[in-house]
Coordinates of C-alpha atoms in Angstrom, one line a residue:
M19 CA -11.3 -16.1 -8.2
S20 CA -12.8 -12.8 -7.4
F21 CA -11.6 -9.4 -8.6
E22 CA -10.4 -8.7 -5.0
Q23 CA -8.0 -11.7 -5.2
H24 CA -6.2 -10.2 -8.3
Q25 CA -5.3 -7.0 -6.4
K26 CA -1.8 -6.1 -5.6
I27 CA -0.7 -4.1 -2.5
Y28 CA 1.8 -1.4 -3.3
V29 CA 4.0 1.2 -1.8
I30 CA 4.7 4.3 -3.7
S31 CA 7.4 6.5 -2.2
G32 CA 7.9 10.3 -2.4
V33 CA 10.0 12.7 -0.4
N34 CA 9.6 11.8 3.3
K35 CA 6.3 10.0 2.6
C36 CA 4.8 6.8 1.3
K37 CA 1.4 5.7 -0.1
I38 CA 0.1 2.3 0.7
G39 CA -2.7 1.1 -1.5
I40 CA -4.2 -1.7 -3.6
S41 CA -4.6 -1.8 -7.4
S42 CA -4.7 -4.4 -10.1
A43 CA -2.1 -2.2 -11.9
P44 CA 0.3 -0.5 -9.5
T45 CA 2.5 0.9 -12.3
S46 CA -0.5 2.6 -13.9
R47 CA -1.5 3.9 -10.5
L48 CA 2.0 5.4 -10.1
N49 CA 1.8 7.0 -13.5
D50 CA -1.6 8.5 -12.6
L51 CA -0.2 10.0 -9.4
K52 CA 2.9 11.4 -11.2
T53 CA 0.7 13.5 -13.5
N54 CA -0.7 15.4 -10.4
C55 CA 2.5 15.6 -8.4
F56 CA 5.6 17.8 -8.7
E57 CA 7.9 15.6 -6.7
E58 CA 9.6 12.4 -7.8
L59 CA 7.5 9.3 -7.0
T60 CA 8.7 5.7 -7.3
L61 CA 7.1 2.3 -7.0
A62 CA 9.0 0.9 -4.0
Y63 CA 7.0 -2.4 -3.7
A64 CA 4.2 -4.3 -5.3
S65 CA 3.0 -7.8 -4.6
E66 CA 0.0 -9.8 -5.8
L67 CA -2.0 -11.0 -2.8
H68 CA -3.7 -14.4 -2.5
T69 CA -5.7 -13.1 0.5
N70 CA -8.1 -10.2 1.1
A71 CA -6.2 -7.2 -0.3
R72 CA -8.6 -4.6 1.1
L73 CA -8.2 -6.1 4.6
V74 CA -4.4 -6.0 4.3
E75 CA -4.6 -2.4 3.2
R76 CA -6.9 -1.5 6.1
V77 CA -4.6 -3.2 8.6
C78 CA -1.6 -1.1 7.2
H79 CA -3.6 2.1 7.5
R80 CA -4.7 1.4 11.1
L81 CA -1.2 0.5 12.2
L82 CA 0.0 3.8 10.7
K83 CA -2.8 6.0 11.9
D84 CA -0.4 8.2 14.0
K85 CA 1.8 8.8 10.9
K86 CA -1.0 9.7 8.5
L87 CA -0.5 12.8 6.4
K88 CA -3.5 12.8 4.1
G89 CA -5.5 10.0 2.4
E90 CA -3.3 7.0 2.0
W91 CA -0.1 9.0 2.5
F92 CA 2.0 8.4 5.6
N93 CA 5.1 10.0 7.0
I94 CA 7.4 6.9 6.8
S95 CA 10.3 5.6 4.7
S96 CA 9.7 3.1 2.0
K97 CA 11.7 0.5 4.0
E98 CA 9.3 1.0 7.0
A99 CA 6.3 0.8 4.7
I100 CA 7.5 -2.4 3.1
E101 CA 8.2 -4.0 6.5
L102 CA 4.7 -2.9 7.7
V103 CA 3.0 -4.3 4.6
T104 CA 4.8 -7.7 5.1
K105 CA 3.6 -7.6 8.8
A106 CA 0.0 -6.9 7.7
I107 CA 0.0 -9.7 5.1
N108 CA 1.2 -12.1 7.8
L109 CA -1.4 -10.9 10.3
V110 CA -4.2 -11.4 7.7
N111 CA -2.9 -14.8 6.7
L112 CA -2.8 -15.9 10.3
G113 CA -6.5 -14.8 10.6
D114 CA -7.4 -16.9 7.6
H115 CA -6.4 -20.2 9.3

């Protein structure tokens, strides 16, 4: 198994925004972000992927291009972000077959 296959996709939520990214340690990533942020951040979702994590992340970001704030932050609710991540995982899994 490659390093890529041990990645988790995560949703970190803040006030009126979410970050969708990949990391082998989403809780550590959350803690890193909290040190540079004045608002409350929470880990809304994290799931280990058995598919191409970077591709799933890229699909999410492309689907959200109209809601992009900055970097990997998007103007969506955590519920919307989680639904989108699930959709992206399904799309990538369909492409693997």
